[in-house]
C-alpha positions as semicolon CSV with decimal commas, in nm:
position;residue;x (nm);y (nm);z (nm)
1;M;-3,571;-12,855;20,339
2;K;-3,700;-12,976;19,972
3;F;-3,895;-12,750;19,912
4;V;-3,685;-12,517;20,024
5;K;-3,396;-12,668;19,814
6;Y;-3,658;-12,664;19,484
7;V;-3,766;-12,246;19,658
8;L;-3,365;-12,177;19,628
9;L;-3,338;-12,315;19,278
10;I;-3,637;-12,144;19,102
11;I;-3,457;-11,788;19,266
12;L;-3,086;-11,905;19,116
13;A;-3,233;-11,984;18,744
14;T;-3,469;-11,644;18,777
15;S;-3,225;-11,467;18,892
16;L;-2,931;-11,615;18,639
17;S;-3,178;-11,556;18,381
18;A;-3,247;-11,219;18,450
19;C;-2,890;-11,148;18,350
20;S;-2,835;-11,258;18,096
21;L;-3,115;-11,143;17,985
22;N;-2,960;-10,772;18,068
23;N;-2,687;-10,772;17,793
24;E;-2,448;-10,463;17,905
25;E;-2,343;-10,650;18,194
26;S;-2,333;-11,044;18,085
27;P;-1,991;-11,195;18,135
28;L;-2,017;-11,245;17,792
29;N;-2,005;-10,922;17,659
30;E;-1,773;-10,856;17,849
31;F;-1,556;-11,102;17,686
32;N;-1,657;-11,023;17,314
33;E;-1,554;-10,663;17,393
34;S;-1,197;-10,745;17,458
35;I;-1,129;-10,972;17,197
36;T;-1,312;-10,710;16,945
37;E;-1,021;-10,455;17,144
38;V;-0,696;-10,776;17,049
39;V;-0,745;-10,841;16,742
40;S;-0,808;-10,423;16,639
41;N;-0,514;-10,433;16,830
42;T;-0,318;-10,675;16,655
43;T;-0,526;-10,505;16,319
44;G;-0,313;-10,202;16,402
45;L;0,024;-10,377;16,453
46;L;-0,009;-10,610;16,139
47;E;-0,086;-10,260;15,924
48;N;0,248;-10,112;16,107
49;A;0,431;-10,396;15,994
50;S;0,343;-10,387;15,675
51;Q;0,522;-10,001;15,658
52;V;0,753;-10,144;15,854
53;L;0,819;-10,467;15,566
54;T;0,808;-10,234;15,264
55;Y;1,007;-9,884;15,445
56;V;1,286;-10,227;15,515
57;Q;1,240;-10,346;15,151
58;T;1,281;-10,015;14,986
59;T;1,610;-9,907;15,267
60;Q;1,822;-10,207;15,162
61;G;1,779;-10,100;14,807
62;T;1,892;-9,761;14,827
63;F;2,170;-9,880;15,056
64;Q;2,237;-10,086;14,809
65;E;2,282;-9,751;14,533
66;I;2,534;-9,584;14,763
67;L;2,807;-9,883;14,769
68;N;2,673;-9,888;14,427
69;I;2,773;-9,581;14,353
70;S;3,138;-9,577;14,642
71;S;3,177;-9,883;14,431
72;Q;3,196;-9,685;14,087
73;W;3,411;-9,428;14,263
74;T;3,664;-9,705;14,366
75;N;3,677;-9,782;14,004
76;T;3,717;-9,423;13,948
77;F;4,011;-9,303;14,211
78;N;4,174;-9,654;14,096
79;A;4,145;-9,527;13,686
80;L;4,318;-9,226;13,872
81;S;4,644;-9,443;14,079
82;N;4,703;-9,577;13,800
83;G;4,716;-9,292;13,547
84;E;4,463;-9,445;13,304
85;I;4,274;-9,101;13,419
86;T;4,386;-8,705;13,434
87;N;4,254;-8,567;13,780
88;E;4,080;-8,340;13,484
89;Q;3,885;-8,648;13,394
90;L;3,840;-8,751;13,731
91;A;3,620;-8,394;13,829
92;S;3,443;-8,439;13,482
93;V;3,293;-8,857;13,562
94;V;3,233;-8,698;13,966
95;T;3,070;-8,401;13,786
96;N;2,917;-8,504;13,542
97;E;2,800;-8,928;13,640
98;I;2,918;-8,962;14,039
99;L;2,708;-8,642;14,129
100;P;2,393;-8,622;14,035
101;L;2,331;-8,987;14,122
102;N;2,447;-8,960;14,441
103;E;2,239;-8,645;14,453
104;S;1,901;-8,849;14,405
105;L;1,982;-9,025;14,575
106;M;1,990;-8,830;14,912
107;T;1,681;-8,689;14,718
108;Q;1,490;-8,989;14,716
109;I;1,600;-9,048;15,138
110;E;1,467;-8,757;15,183
111;G;1,145;-8,810;15,127
112;F;1,193;-9,151;15,346
113;I;0,895;-9,145;15,623
114;P;0,994;-9,353;15,861
115;P;0,705;-9,496;15,924
116;T;0,837;-9,584;16,318
117;N;1,148;-9,476;16,559
118;A;1,382;-9,724;16,427
119;T;1,326;-9,708;16,108
120;A;1,382;-9,328;16,233
121;M;1,663;-9,409;16,281
122;I;1,760;-9,680;15,939
123;N;1,697;-9,373;15,807
124;D;1,927;-9,119;16,008
125;V;2,180;-9,334;15,912
126;L;2,167;-9,393;15,496
127;L;2,153;-8,983;15,528
128;N;2,407;-8,944;15,764
129;A;2,615;-9,236;15,488
130;V;2,442;-9,015;15,139
131;T;2,578;-8,678;15,301
132;T;2,936;-8,800;15,376
133;Q;2,937;-8,924;15,011
134;N;2,803;-8,651;14,868
135;E;3,026;-8,397;15,023
136;A;3,289;-8,572;14,943
137;L;3,229;-8,656;14,631
138;E;3,104;-8,232;14,589
139;N;3,494;-8,195;14,789
140;V;3,712;-8,400;14,511
141;V;3,570;-8,102;14,190
142;K;3,631;-7,873;14,508
143;G;4,021;-7,918;14,528
144;I;4,108;-8,025;14,100
145;Q;3,912;-7,751;14,039
146;S;4,167;-7,506;14,330
147;G;4,459;-7,716;14,242
148;D;4,392;-7,903;14,613
149;Y;4,453;-8,244;14,461
150;S;4,516;-8,368;14,781
151;V;4,162;-8,336;14,829
152;V;4,147;-8,690;14,655
153;N;4,288;-8,857;14,947
154;S;4,124;-8,684;15,172
155;A;3,779;-8,817;14,912
156;N;3,839;-9,099;14,886
157;E;3,886;-9,229;15,335
158;M;3,544;-8,962;15,391
159;I;3,362;-9,325;15,086
160;S;3,542;-9,490;15,291
161;N;3,446;-9,417;15,570
162;V;3,028;-9,417;15,396
163;Q;3,072;-9,850;15,352
164;G;3,139;-9,898;15,707
165;F;2,818;-9,746;15,768
166;E;2,756;-10,046;15,536
167;G;2,782;-10,301;15,925
168;Q;2,617;-10,063;16,131
169;F;2,275;-10,036;15,931
170;T;2,256;-10,473;15,801
171;K;2,294;-10,473;16,231
172;M;1,962;-10,227;16,279
173;I;1,769;-10,405;15,951
174;Q;1,800;-10,738;16,123
175;D;1,679;-10,612;16,431
176;I;1,413;-10,501;16,295
177;I;1,339;-10,828;16,125
178;T;1,349;-11,001;16,398
179;Q;1,176;-10,780;16,609
180;Y;0,874;-10,753;16,390
181;G;0,994;-11,180;16,266
182;F;1,034;-11,086;15,940
């Protein structure tokens, strides 16, 4: 009986050593391959996360610029309402100062390359905000040039709507920050 045990032990040892010589089928190799795959996937996520973080930081500054232009409009509109400037002066400020800033910002936003679907939605909000603001500013100039001063109030409402995008933009940014753990 002891002889049978020793023979089985020798056969088992030989089998195990033969398995360990065949590295391709080794459980250790499978484990190493799965670890390599996980590390590769994680590295991909980290690179994507880095791109998303850069995009989020850039767009936060960009949205603040949209709000700054909106604020500049509000100050100019209030100056008109208070009688501090004329309609023609308003058109001049919009044409020479505010509109070029907004158009430059619109070009910048159109050049953004969102790294994910979620950031693409943020880009859409930015484009919608800056485009609406641009339309309002162009309407003011056209309205004043044509003598239709009612356009000024309409444009003011449109720009107020742009300020309303801030809540939507902020929520989207917060969702991404939470998702990526920034």
